[in-house]
Short mmCIF file of C-alpha atoms in Angstrom, two decimals:
data_model
loop_
_atom_site.label_atom_id
_atom_site.label_comp_id
_atom_site.label_asym_id
_atom_site.label_seq_id
_atom_site.Cartn_x
_atom_site.Cartn_y
_atom_site.Cartn_z
CA MET M 269 -126.12 81.96 70.84
CA TYR M 270 -122.77 82.57 71.83
CA LYS M 271 -119.99 84.74 70.88
CA SER M 272 -116.70 83.17 69.58
CA LYS M 273 -114.01 81.93 71.94
CA LYS M 274 -112.23 85.37 71.37
CA SER M 275 -114.86 87.15 73.64
CA LYS M 276 -114.31 87.65 77.25
CA ALA M 277 -117.53 86.63 78.29
CA LEU M 278 -120.02 84.39 76.91
CA THR M 279 -123.78 84.92 77.65
CA LEU M 280 -126.13 82.24 78.05
CA THR M 281 -129.29 83.44 76.45
CA ALA M 282 -132.20 85.66 76.96
CA GLY M 283 -134.10 82.26 77.91
CA LEU M 284 -132.74 82.53 81.28
CA LEU M 285 -133.76 86.08 81.93
CA LEU M 286 -137.23 84.75 81.10
CA LEU M 287 -137.17 82.38 83.53
CA ILE M 288 -137.27 84.67 86.13
CA SER M 289 -140.66 85.66 85.04
CA SER M 290 -141.35 81.82 84.70
CA VAL M 291 -141.71 81.91 80.91
CA LEU M 292 -138.73 80.70 79.03
CA SER M 293 -138.61 80.43 75.13
CA GLY M 294 -137.80 77.06 73.93
CA CYS M 295 -134.20 76.61 72.22
CA GLY M 296 -134.40 73.50 69.99
CA LYS M 297 -132.53 70.18 70.13
CA SER M 298 -131.80 67.46 68.11
CA ASN M 299 -134.94 65.36 67.17
CA SER M 300 -132.65 62.24 66.14
CA THR M 301 -132.83 58.58 67.43
CA ALA M 302 -129.93 57.17 68.93
CA ASP M 303 -127.74 54.31 67.07
CA GLY M 304 -130.43 53.73 64.49
CA SER M 305 -133.16 52.84 66.79
CA SER M 306 -136.12 55.22 68.19
CA ALA M 307 -136.18 55.62 71.91
CA THR M 308 -140.04 55.48 71.70
CA SER M 309 -139.65 51.56 70.56
CA VAL M 310 -138.32 50.89 74.08
CA ALA M 311 -141.53 52.13 75.61
CA SER M 312 -144.36 49.69 76.36
CA SER M 313 -147.65 49.63 74.25
CA THR M 314 -149.18 51.53 77.48
CA GLN M 315 -146.80 54.30 76.95
CA GLN M 316 -147.29 54.73 73.42
CA ALA M 317 -151.20 54.55 73.62
CA ALA M 318 -151.36 56.92 76.45
CA THR M 319 -152.63 60.36 75.80
CA THR M 320 -154.31 61.46 79.30
CA GLN M 321 -153.81 60.44 82.70
CA GLY M 322 -156.85 58.14 82.60
CA THR M 323 -155.16 55.68 80.26
CA LEU M 324 -151.86 55.05 82.55
CA GLU M 325 -151.63 51.96 84.59
CA PRO M 326 -150.22 52.40 88.15
CA TYR M 327 -146.21 52.61 87.92
CA GLU M 328 -143.57 53.18 90.51
CA ILE M 329 -140.68 55.25 89.58
CA LYS M 330 -137.21 53.87 91.29
CA TRP M 331 -134.94 56.92 91.38
CA TYR M 332 -131.36 56.83 92.82
CA ILE M 333 -129.83 60.25 93.82
CA ASP M 334 -126.49 61.33 94.99
CA ALA M 335 -127.68 63.49 97.95
CA GLY M 336 -126.19 61.77 101.09
CA PRO M 337 -127.91 59.29 103.54
CA GLN M 338 -131.56 58.20 103.15
CA GLN M 339 -133.70 60.89 105.18
CA ALA M 340 -135.13 59.42 108.12
CA ASP M 341 -138.81 60.69 107.28
CA ILE M 342 -138.36 60.02 103.58
CA ASN M 343 -141.73 57.81 103.64
CA THR M 344 -143.81 60.83 104.91
CA VAL M 345 -142.39 62.90 102.19
CA GLN M 346 -142.98 60.36 99.64
CA GLU M 347 -146.61 59.81 100.54
CA ALA M 348 -147.14 63.57 99.90
CA LEU M 349 -145.57 63.26 96.43
CA ASN M 350 -147.51 60.39 95.44
CA LYS M 351 -150.62 61.90 96.21
CA GLN M 352 -149.68 64.63 93.62
CA LEU M 353 -148.23 62.21 91.16
CA LYS M 354 -151.06 59.70 91.33
CA ASP M 355 -153.43 62.55 90.13
CA SER M 356 -151.22 63.64 87.23
CA ILE M 357 -149.55 60.65 85.96
CA ASN M 358 -151.07 57.66 88.03
CA ALA M 359 -147.48 57.11 89.46
CA THR M 360 -145.43 56.83 92.49
CA VAL M 361 -141.83 57.38 93.21
CA ASN M 362 -139.37 55.36 95.44
CA ILE M 363 -136.34 57.68 96.31
CA VAL M 364 -133.05 56.04 96.84
CA SER M 365 -130.58 58.42 98.35
CA VAL M 366 -127.02 57.47 98.72
CA ASP M 367 -123.81 58.58 100.68
CA PHE M 368 -121.81 61.31 98.32
CA GLY M 369 -118.52 58.96 98.96
CA ASN M 370 -120.28 55.65 98.09
CA TYR M 371 -122.62 56.75 95.13
CA ASP M 372 -119.90 55.72 92.20
CA GLN M 373 -119.43 52.20 93.70
CA LYS M 374 -123.32 51.85 94.33
CA MET M 375 -124.21 52.85 90.98
CA GLN M 376 -121.85 50.69 89.07
CA MET M 377 -123.17 47.73 91.06
CA VAL M 378 -126.57 48.63 90.14
CA ILE M 379 -125.89 48.90 86.57
CA ALA M 380 -123.76 45.85 86.26
CA SER M 381 -126.20 43.82 88.10
CA GLY M 382 -129.03 44.76 85.59
CA GLU M 383 -131.41 46.17 88.41
CA LYS M 384 -134.56 47.63 87.02
CA PHE M 385 -134.74 51.12 88.09
CA ASP M 386 -136.10 54.49 86.16
CA LEU M 387 -133.81 57.26 87.14
CA CYS M 388 -130.53 58.12 88.40
CA PHE M 389 -128.24 61.09 89.30
CA THR M 390 -125.15 61.25 86.80
CA ALA M 391 -122.59 63.72 86.06
CA ASN M 392 -118.74 64.42 85.02
CA TRP M 393 -117.86 63.73 88.80
CA ALA M 394 -120.13 60.97 90.01
CA ASN M 395 -121.60 57.94 88.07
CA ASN M 396 -119.73 59.13 84.89
CA TYR M 397 -122.15 60.28 82.40
CA TYR M 398 -119.59 59.43 79.31
CA GLN M 399 -118.86 56.01 80.60
CA ASN M 400 -122.52 54.94 81.41
CA VAL M 401 -123.27 55.94 77.78
CA ASN M 402 -120.33 53.98 76.48
CA LYS M 403 -121.64 51.13 78.38
CA GLY M 404 -125.22 51.53 77.28
CA ALA M 405 -126.47 51.94 80.63
CA PHE M 406 -128.65 55.18 79.60
CA LEU M 407 -131.49 55.25 77.20
CA PRO M 408 -131.32 57.97 74.29
CA LEU M 409 -133.58 60.47 75.30
CA ASP M 410 -134.54 62.50 72.15
CA ASP M 411 -137.81 61.12 71.04
CA LEU M 412 -139.28 60.68 74.90
CA LEU M 413 -138.27 64.38 75.34
CA ASP M 414 -140.43 65.35 72.21
CA GLN M 415 -143.47 63.41 73.50
CA TYR M 416 -143.32 63.84 77.20
CA ALA M 417 -141.22 66.73 78.09
CA PRO M 418 -142.91 69.83 77.06
CA THR M 419 -141.91 72.12 80.02
CA ILE M 420 -138.36 70.69 80.02
CA ASN M 421 -138.00 71.47 76.11
CA ALA M 422 -139.39 75.15 76.77
CA THR M 423 -137.02 75.69 79.77
CA LEU M 424 -133.75 74.79 78.91
CA PRO M 425 -131.33 76.79 76.55
CA LYS M 426 -129.71 75.07 73.48
CA ILE M 427 -126.48 75.02 75.17
CA GLY M 428 -127.54 72.67 77.91
CA TRP M 429 -128.55 70.18 75.28
CA ASP M 430 -125.67 70.74 73.27
CA ALA M 431 -123.35 69.92 76.29
CA ALA M 432 -125.30 66.62 77.17
CA LYS M 433 -125.19 65.08 73.47
CA VAL M 434 -122.94 62.09 72.90
CA LYS M 435 -122.63 61.59 69.18
CA GLY M 436 -125.28 63.85 68.78
CA LYS M 437 -128.03 62.23 70.92
CA ILE M 438 -129.21 63.21 74.28
CA TYR M 439 -128.93 60.56 77.16
CA ALA M 440 -129.48 62.59 80.34
CA ILE M 441 -131.47 66.10 81.26
CA PRO M 442 -129.28 68.61 82.64
CA ASN M 443 -130.59 69.98 85.85
CA TYR M 444 -131.35 73.61 85.76
CA GLN M 445 -129.44 75.60 88.26
CA ILE M 446 -126.23 77.61 88.13
CA TRP M 447 -124.07 76.76 84.84
CA ALA M 448 -121.15 78.96 85.52
CA MET M 449 -118.19 77.09 87.31
CA THR M 450 -116.51 79.18 90.17
CA ASN M 451 -114.66 77.22 92.86
CA ASP M 452 -115.34 78.33 96.31
CA ILE M 453 -114.60 77.50 99.82
CA VAL M 454 -116.59 77.43 102.65
CA VAL M 455 -115.55 78.51 106.33
CA ARG M 456 -117.41 78.79 109.56
CA LYS M 457 -117.66 82.54 110.20
CA ASP M 458 -117.25 82.32 113.93
CA LEU M 459 -114.06 80.29 113.65
CA ALA M 460 -112.71 82.57 110.89
CA ASP M 461 -113.44 85.84 112.86
CA LYS M 462 -111.80 84.23 116.08
CA TYR M 463 -108.40 83.65 114.14
CA LYS M 464 -108.60 86.85 111.76
CA PHE M 465 -108.63 84.88 108.71
CA ASP M 466 -110.17 86.52 105.69
CA PRO M 467 -111.24 83.72 103.08
CA LYS M 468 -111.39 86.35 100.43
CA THR M 469 -107.34 86.36 100.45
CA VAL M 470 -107.23 82.87 99.45
CA THR M 471 -105.69 82.51 95.91
CA LYS M 472 -103.99 79.27 96.53
CA LEU M 473 -104.02 76.23 98.76
CA GLU M 474 -101.06 77.17 100.84
CA ASP M 475 -103.17 80.29 101.95
CA LEU M 476 -105.44 77.96 104.08
CA THR M 477 -102.81 76.34 106.16
CA PRO M 478 -102.58 79.10 109.17
CA PHE M 479 -106.31 78.90 109.65
CA PHE M 480 -106.13 75.26 109.77
CA GLU M 481 -103.04 75.35 112.09
CA ASN M 482 -105.11 77.91 114.48
CA VAL M 483 -108.00 75.62 114.60
CA LYS M 484 -106.07 72.33 115.45
CA LYS M 485 -104.37 74.20 118.00
CA GLY M 486 -107.25 75.94 119.63
CA GLU M 487 -110.53 73.92 119.14
CA GLN M 488 -110.91 70.36 120.51
CA GLY M 489 -113.12 68.01 118.51
CA ILE M 490 -113.05 70.33 115.34
CA THR M 491 -111.63 69.05 112.33
CA PRO M 492 -110.12 71.73 110.27
CA ASN M 493 -110.68 70.70 106.80
CA GLY M 494 -113.61 68.43 105.92
CA VAL M 495 -111.77 66.47 103.26
CA THR M 496 -113.32 62.93 102.44
CA LYS M 497 -113.58 60.55 99.65
CA GLY M 498 -116.88 62.40 98.57
CA CYS M 499 -115.25 65.79 98.88
CA LEU M 500 -111.41 66.02 97.25
CA PRO M 501 -109.34 68.95 97.06
CA TRP M 502 -108.14 68.56 93.33
CA GLY M 503 -111.56 68.11 91.85
CA ARG M 504 -113.03 71.01 93.59
CA THR M 505 -110.22 73.35 92.83
CA LEU M 506 -109.97 72.21 89.15
CA VAL M 507 -111.07 75.68 87.55
CA MET M 508 -108.68 77.29 90.36
CA ASN M 509 -105.79 75.52 88.97
CA GLY M 510 -106.55 76.78 85.54
CA PHE M 511 -108.06 73.46 83.98
CA ASP M 512 -111.22 72.21 82.18
CA GLU M 513 -111.76 68.58 81.87
CA ILE M 514 -112.88 66.54 78.80
CA ALA M 515 -114.13 63.32 79.64
CA GLY M 516 -115.00 63.68 83.08
CA ARG M 517 -113.41 64.90 86.50
CA ASP M 518 -111.41 62.03 87.16
CA VAL M 519 -110.45 60.86 83.79
CA PRO M 520 -107.11 61.94 82.13
CA GLY M 521 -107.44 64.70 80.06
CA VAL M 522 -107.89 68.41 80.32
CA ILE M 523 -107.16 71.75 78.56
CA ARG M 524 -105.79 74.78 80.21
CA LEU M 525 -108.53 77.49 80.30
CA GLY M 526 -107.35 80.32 77.94
CA ASP M 527 -105.30 78.19 75.61
CA ALA M 528 -106.80 78.99 72.28
CA ASP M 529 -104.83 76.28 70.86
CA THR M 530 -106.71 73.70 73.23
CA LYS M 531 -103.70 71.23 73.88
CA VAL M 532 -104.73 68.21 75.56
CA VAL M 533 -102.48 67.24 78.83
CA ASN M 534 -102.77 64.79 81.47
CA GLN M 535 -103.72 66.64 84.75
CA PHE M 536 -102.19 63.82 86.66
CA GLU M 537 -98.71 64.79 85.23
CA SER M 538 -98.85 68.52 86.00
CA GLU M 539 -97.04 70.80 88.33
CA GLU M 540 -100.47 71.75 89.83
CA PHE M 541 -101.47 68.25 90.39
CA LYS M 542 -98.15 67.52 92.11
CA ASN M 543 -98.55 70.82 94.27
CA ASN M 544 -101.74 69.89 95.35
CA LEU M 545 -100.91 66.59 96.58
CA LYS M 546 -97.94 67.96 98.44
CA ILE M 547 -99.77 70.53 100.42
CA VAL M 548 -102.80 68.05 101.01
CA ARG M 549 -100.11 65.68 102.31
CA ASP M 550 -98.75 67.94 104.62
CA TRP M 551 -102.11 68.90 105.99
CA TYR M 552 -102.89 65.20 106.59
CA GLU M 553 -99.80 64.54 108.51
CA LYS M 554 -100.29 67.80 110.66
CA GLY M 555 -103.89 66.47 111.46
CA TYR M 556 -105.82 68.83 109.61
CA ILE M 557 -107.47 66.08 107.83
CA ARG M 558 -109.19 63.00 109.54
CA LYS M 559 -106.89 60.01 109.16
CA ASP M 560 -109.94 57.91 108.03
CA ALA M 561 -110.71 60.60 104.91
CA ALA M 562 -109.82 57.85 102.32
CA THR M 563 -112.68 55.64 103.52
CA LEU M 564 -115.13 58.38 105.02
CA SER M 565 -117.88 58.83 102.65
CA ASP M 566 -119.03 62.08 103.97
CA MET M 567 -118.76 64.63 106.86
CA GLU M 568 -122.43 65.77 106.83
CA ALA M 569 -123.72 64.92 110.57
CA ASP M 570 -120.06 66.52 111.84
CA LYS M 571 -120.94 69.49 110.00
CA LYS M 572 -124.46 69.78 111.32
CA ALA M 573 -123.01 69.04 114.80
CA GLY M 574 -120.60 71.95 114.60
CA LYS M 575 -117.57 69.73 114.31
CA VAL M 576 -115.98 70.86 110.84
CA ALA M 577 -114.46 74.28 110.58
CA PHE M 578 -113.93 74.16 106.26
CA GLN M 579 -114.79 72.27 103.18
CA PHE M 580 -114.05 73.07 99.59
CA GLY M 581 -117.37 73.70 98.00
CA GLY M 582 -116.72 73.34 94.55
CA ASN M 583 -119.31 75.68 92.72
CA TYR M 584 -120.15 79.06 94.10
CA SER M 585 -123.64 80.27 93.52
CA PRO M 586 -125.36 83.41 94.63
CA GLY M 587 -126.67 82.91 98.24
CA ALA M 588 -124.60 79.94 98.59
CA ASP M 589 -123.57 81.11 102.28
CA VAL M 590 -127.29 80.50 103.12
CA GLY M 591 -127.24 77.17 102.20
CA GLY M 592 -123.94 76.44 103.93
CA LYS M 593 -125.16 77.83 106.92
CA ALA M 594 -128.03 75.02 106.65
CA GLN M 595 -125.14 72.35 106.07
CA PHE M 596 -123.08 73.52 108.93
CA GLY M 597 -125.51 73.19 111.64
CA GLY M 598 -126.81 76.60 111.51
CA ASN M 599 -123.36 78.09 112.10
CA ASP M 600 -123.10 81.14 109.91
CA VAL M 601 -120.39 80.51 107.14
CA TYR M 602 -118.51 82.53 104.63
CA ASP M 603 -118.79 80.85 101.25
CA VAL M 604 -116.26 82.76 99.11
CA PRO M 605 -115.13 82.27 95.51
CA VAL M 606 -111.65 81.19 94.97
CA SER M 607 -111.47 81.33 91.05
CA LYS M 608 -112.87 83.05 87.91
CA SER M 609 -116.20 82.09 86.85
CA TYR M 610 -116.21 80.10 83.58
CA LEU M 611 -118.90 78.54 81.60
CA LEU M 612 -117.82 75.02 80.93
CA THR M 613 -119.49 71.71 79.15
CA SER M 614 -118.43 70.26 82.31
CA SER M 615 -120.19 72.54 84.51
CA ILE M 616 -123.38 71.94 82.70
CA ILE M 617 -123.32 68.18 82.81
CA ALA M 618 -122.21 68.29 86.35
CA THR M 619 -125.70 67.68 87.56
CA MET M 620 -127.97 65.77 85.17
CA THR M 621 -130.53 63.07 85.38
CA ALA M 622 -130.70 59.83 83.12
CA VAL M 623 -133.10 57.33 82.46
CA SER M 624 -132.00 53.49 82.80
CA LYS M 625 -132.16 51.07 80.06
CA THR M 626 -133.79 48.80 82.37
CA SER M 627 -136.63 50.78 83.01
CA GLU M 628 -139.97 49.37 82.25
CA ASP M 629 -141.68 52.65 81.64
CA PRO M 630 -139.28 55.42 80.61
CA ALA M 631 -142.03 57.48 79.14
CA ARG M 632 -143.43 57.89 82.71
CA ALA M 633 -140.23 58.65 84.21
CA VAL M 634 -139.59 61.31 81.71
CA MET M 635 -143.22 62.55 82.38
CA PHE M 636 -142.35 62.81 86.13
CA TYR M 637 -139.33 64.66 85.50
CA ASP M 638 -141.22 67.20 83.36
CA LEU M 639 -143.48 67.58 86.32
CA LEU M 640 -140.29 68.56 88.65
CA PHE M 641 -139.57 71.23 85.97
CA LYS M 642 -143.23 72.47 85.75
CA ASP M 643 -144.72 71.98 89.28
CA LYS M 644 -143.22 73.98 92.11
CA THR M 645 -145.18 72.05 94.82
CA LEU M 646 -143.87 69.06 93.75
CA TYR M 647 -140.36 70.50 93.35
CA ASN M 648 -140.66 71.98 96.96
CA THR M 649 -141.96 69.18 98.57
CA LEU M 650 -139.06 67.06 97.41
CA THR M 651 -136.41 69.51 98.33
CA PHE M 652 -137.61 70.67 101.69
CA GLY M 653 -140.33 68.18 102.87
CA ILE M 654 -143.89 69.22 104.47
CA GLU M 655 -144.64 72.40 105.71
CA ASP M 656 -144.51 73.00 109.55
CA LYS M 657 -143.16 69.33 109.90
CA HIS M 658 -139.84 69.83 108.08
CA TYR M 659 -139.90 73.58 107.41
CA LYS M 660 -141.63 76.71 108.65
CA THR M 661 -142.40 79.61 106.51
CA ASN M 662 -141.45 82.94 108.05
CA SER M 663 -143.66 86.35 107.83
CA ASP M 664 -141.14 87.62 105.01
CA GLY M 665 -142.05 84.34 102.63
CA THR M 666 -138.69 82.73 103.24
CA ILE M 667 -138.48 79.27 104.83
CA GLU M 668 -136.36 78.03 107.53
CA MET M 669 -135.57 74.09 107.93
CA ILE M 670 -136.47 72.61 111.36
CA LYS M 671 -133.77 70.89 112.77
CA ASN M 672 -134.01 67.32 113.38
CA SER M 673 -137.49 66.83 111.50
CA GLY M 674 -135.78 63.84 109.78
CA TYR M 675 -135.93 65.58 106.01
CA ASP M 676 -133.68 68.04 104.47
CA TYR M 677 -132.62 67.97 100.99
CA SER M 678 -132.28 72.15 101.19
CA GLY M 679 -128.58 71.63 100.21
CA ALA M 680 -129.52 69.24 97.18
CA GLY M 681 -131.98 71.02 95.61
CA TRP M 682 -129.44 71.54 92.45
CA GLU M 683 -130.12 67.62 91.68
CA PHE M 684 -133.90 67.75 91.24
CA GLY M 685 -134.98 69.06 88.08
CA ASN M 686 -135.23 73.07 87.91
CA GLN M 687 -133.64 74.64 91.10
CA PHE M 688 -135.22 78.26 89.93
CA ASN M 689 -138.39 76.44 91.53
CA ALA M 690 -137.22 76.68 95.16
CA LYS M 691 -138.78 78.56 97.84
CA PHE M 692 -136.19 81.13 99.51
CA LEU M 693 -134.31 80.12 102.42
CA LYS M 694 -134.21 82.52 105.50
CA GLY M 695 -131.44 84.86 104.38
CA GLN M 696 -131.62 84.40 100.67
CA ALA M 697 -132.30 87.61 98.94
CA SER M 698 -135.51 87.69 96.59
CA ASN M 699 -133.25 88.62 93.67
CA ILE M 700 -130.90 85.52 94.01
CA TRP M 701 -132.15 84.08 90.50
CA ASP M 702 -131.29 87.12 88.92
CA GLU M 703 -128.01 87.31 90.51
CA THR M 704 -127.57 83.64 89.47
CA VAL M 705 -128.40 84.96 85.81
CA LYS M 706 -125.81 87.79 86.05
CA LEU M 707 -123.03 85.11 86.98
CA ASN M 708 -123.85 82.83 83.99
CA ASN M 709 -124.06 85.70 81.69
CA SER M 710 -120.50 87.27 83.06
CA ALA M 711 -118.82 83.86 82.85
CA GLU M 712 -116.03 83.40 80.64
CA GLY M 713 -116.29 80.70 78.14
CA SER M 714 -113.93 77.45 77.96
CA PRO M 715 -112.28 77.26 74.75
CA ILE M 716 -113.99 73.84 74.54
CA LEU M 717 -117.54 74.95 75.56
CA GLY M 718 -120.08 72.70 73.69
CA PHE M 719 -117.77 70.06 73.06
CA SER M 720 -118.90 66.59 74.13
CA PHE M 721 -116.28 63.55 73.80
CA ASP M 722 -117.28 60.49 72.37
CA PRO M 723 -115.85 57.26 74.48
CA GLU M 724 -116.42 54.70 72.04
CA PRO M 725 -113.07 54.78 70.04
CA VAL M 726 -111.30 54.29 73.18
CA LYS M 727 -113.53 52.52 75.33
CA THR M 728 -111.15 49.94 76.58
CA GLU M 729 -108.39 52.61 77.44
CA LEU M 730 -111.12 54.61 78.99
CA ALA M 731 -112.11 51.54 81.37
CA ASN M 732 -108.51 50.68 81.98
CA CYS M 733 -107.69 54.30 83.08
CA ASN M 734 -110.51 54.60 85.14
CA SER M 735 -109.62 51.48 87.05
CA VAL M 736 -106.17 52.89 87.97
CA VAL M 737 -107.69 56.25 88.80
CA SER M 738 -109.95 54.45 91.21
CA GLU M 739 -107.02 52.66 92.67
CA TYR M 740 -104.81 55.69 93.56
CA SER M 741 -106.87 59.05 93.24
CA ILE M 742 -108.73 58.82 96.59
CA MET M 743 -105.81 57.97 98.74
CA LEU M 744 -103.36 60.51 96.81
CA GLN M 745 -106.08 63.37 96.99
CA THR M 746 -106.93 63.04 100.70
CA GLY M 747 -103.19 63.16 101.56
CA SER M 748 -103.24 59.24 102.94
CA VAL M 749 -100.18 58.02 101.17
CA ASP M 750 -96.70 59.68 100.40
CA PRO M 751 -96.95 61.13 96.61
CA ASP M 752 -93.49 61.17 96.33
CA LYS M 753 -93.78 57.11 96.33
CA ARG M 754 -97.22 56.60 94.96
CA LEU M 755 -97.56 59.36 92.28
CA PRO M 756 -95.15 57.68 89.81
CA GLU M 757 -96.50 54.20 90.48
CA PHE M 758 -99.77 55.99 89.40
CA LEU M 759 -98.55 57.58 86.35
CA SER M 760 -97.00 54.36 85.39
CA LYS M 761 -99.75 52.35 85.68
CA LEU M 762 -101.86 54.93 83.41
CA LYS M 763 -99.22 54.45 80.95
CA SER M 764 -99.90 50.82 81.07
CA ALA M 765 -103.45 51.23 80.69
CA GLY M 766 -103.66 53.22 77.58
CA VAL M 767 -103.52 56.61 78.75
CA ASP M 768 -101.61 58.10 75.89
CA LYS M 769 -104.00 56.36 73.47
CA LEU M 770 -106.94 57.97 75.21
CA LEU M 771 -105.61 61.49 75.48
CA ALA M 772 -104.56 61.22 71.64
CA GLU M 773 -108.41 60.31 70.97
CA GLU M 774 -109.31 63.31 72.97
CA GLN M 775 -107.00 65.99 71.00
CA LYS M 776 -108.21 64.50 67.73
CA GLN M 777 -112.02 64.90 68.62
CA ILE M 778 -111.39 68.17 69.97
CA ASP M 779 -109.54 69.40 66.80
CA GLN M 780 -112.07 67.90 64.53
CA TRP M 781 -115.04 69.70 66.36
CA LYS M 782 -113.12 73.28 66.11
CA LYS M 783 -112.81 72.58 62.43
CA ASP M 784 -116.49 71.70 61.82
CA ASN M 785 -117.32 74.65 64.01
CA GLY M 786 -115.37 76.88 62.52
CA LYS M 787 -113.05 77.66 65.76
#
């Protein structure tokens, strides 16, 4: 499906193009079961016997998402969703939305406690996919997908399944959206214009400093840079800094993009990381970042109230400025790419949905998720709410969110199944999905595109390093502490936690993967 790594551009598949006409050819995935046991064996007898809606007993699907504070009018929307779900799979859904900055901690507690739930958002950067697979928190889905997810199987290209595999098995469903990774910045247009700041000239972090300085001096009550513990500069500029992660956003171990030798390095020891911390520390000390950034979950309320001038976006997509406008309280924004576009395993698994091992009806959970890929009404109700209550439809067919309606996940549609099912927001061009395909197709492939890390051989070291990163990363990345003092401590503790063994295992697996695939 893909050209060799020597090619400058790797294309997805014709399946992406067929998506625009709402018909995608299926690209196969592995039918193997996990760890010697069939995923079907965990399903109840009701699931195994169910072939039609009429044989299904009522069931509530509990779903954790990383989409900001719980919406005030969530109950109204869930009633509408549940009416559709009862008619199709005799189920209801209970959505639990968690603040961006608190999602990791929340899910660690939920999983550790053995709480019964069905679905959760997982990624390389939140609720770490590899670590949860290693802990046995997620069910293998191969058999369940074959039986209960015909639309998902027909929609996702093979590269999506390959990226999601751990030891040859699938433990989460990639959400279908932009898969190319292009770091971007989001700037309020009125302030950028006022201070003659052209975001297209940004090639490094230092280029942002004059704008932050002007906002600080000239605007009362506006935070120049919306850094929080849920929006950290390093993670959102990783590609801009020339790296591709191996086992997760905050897990030691990256390769340099463009490095055909794929040498594993510790990003936290890199000059790029040190320089990033130095600049962010300077911003913090000058008041460009809030003093409570290290404990602040997000700035969604401040953004909507017009109290934030800038934020690192993370990943650019066509029409992103429209979504940015919605997030910044209706203020027009410049959403500008600041890196080349790359297709990465990490960018594909950056937004997935897993089935919990504690689910009492995993088959029903998969049925529900298949409906999100298939049923545009269901998807759009979940994302935008109810027409004329939470959004209105314009004469040109686009929609516009109603302010203070109590429901708005328009900025989080990439978390919910197939984003290509979405209605067009006001200002979005009708060819936005064609442009998304073009961006995916033009993205350069990472040297380790398709590689999936198996954490089992170093699960102790991985857990130990994760604890150290959790202790230091947020306070360093928000500029809250002096990196000259704390970075050496951080690196020393990583050594004691076994980082060298972790890096060696990552290198070993990449080398073997290259050998097995003739790279």
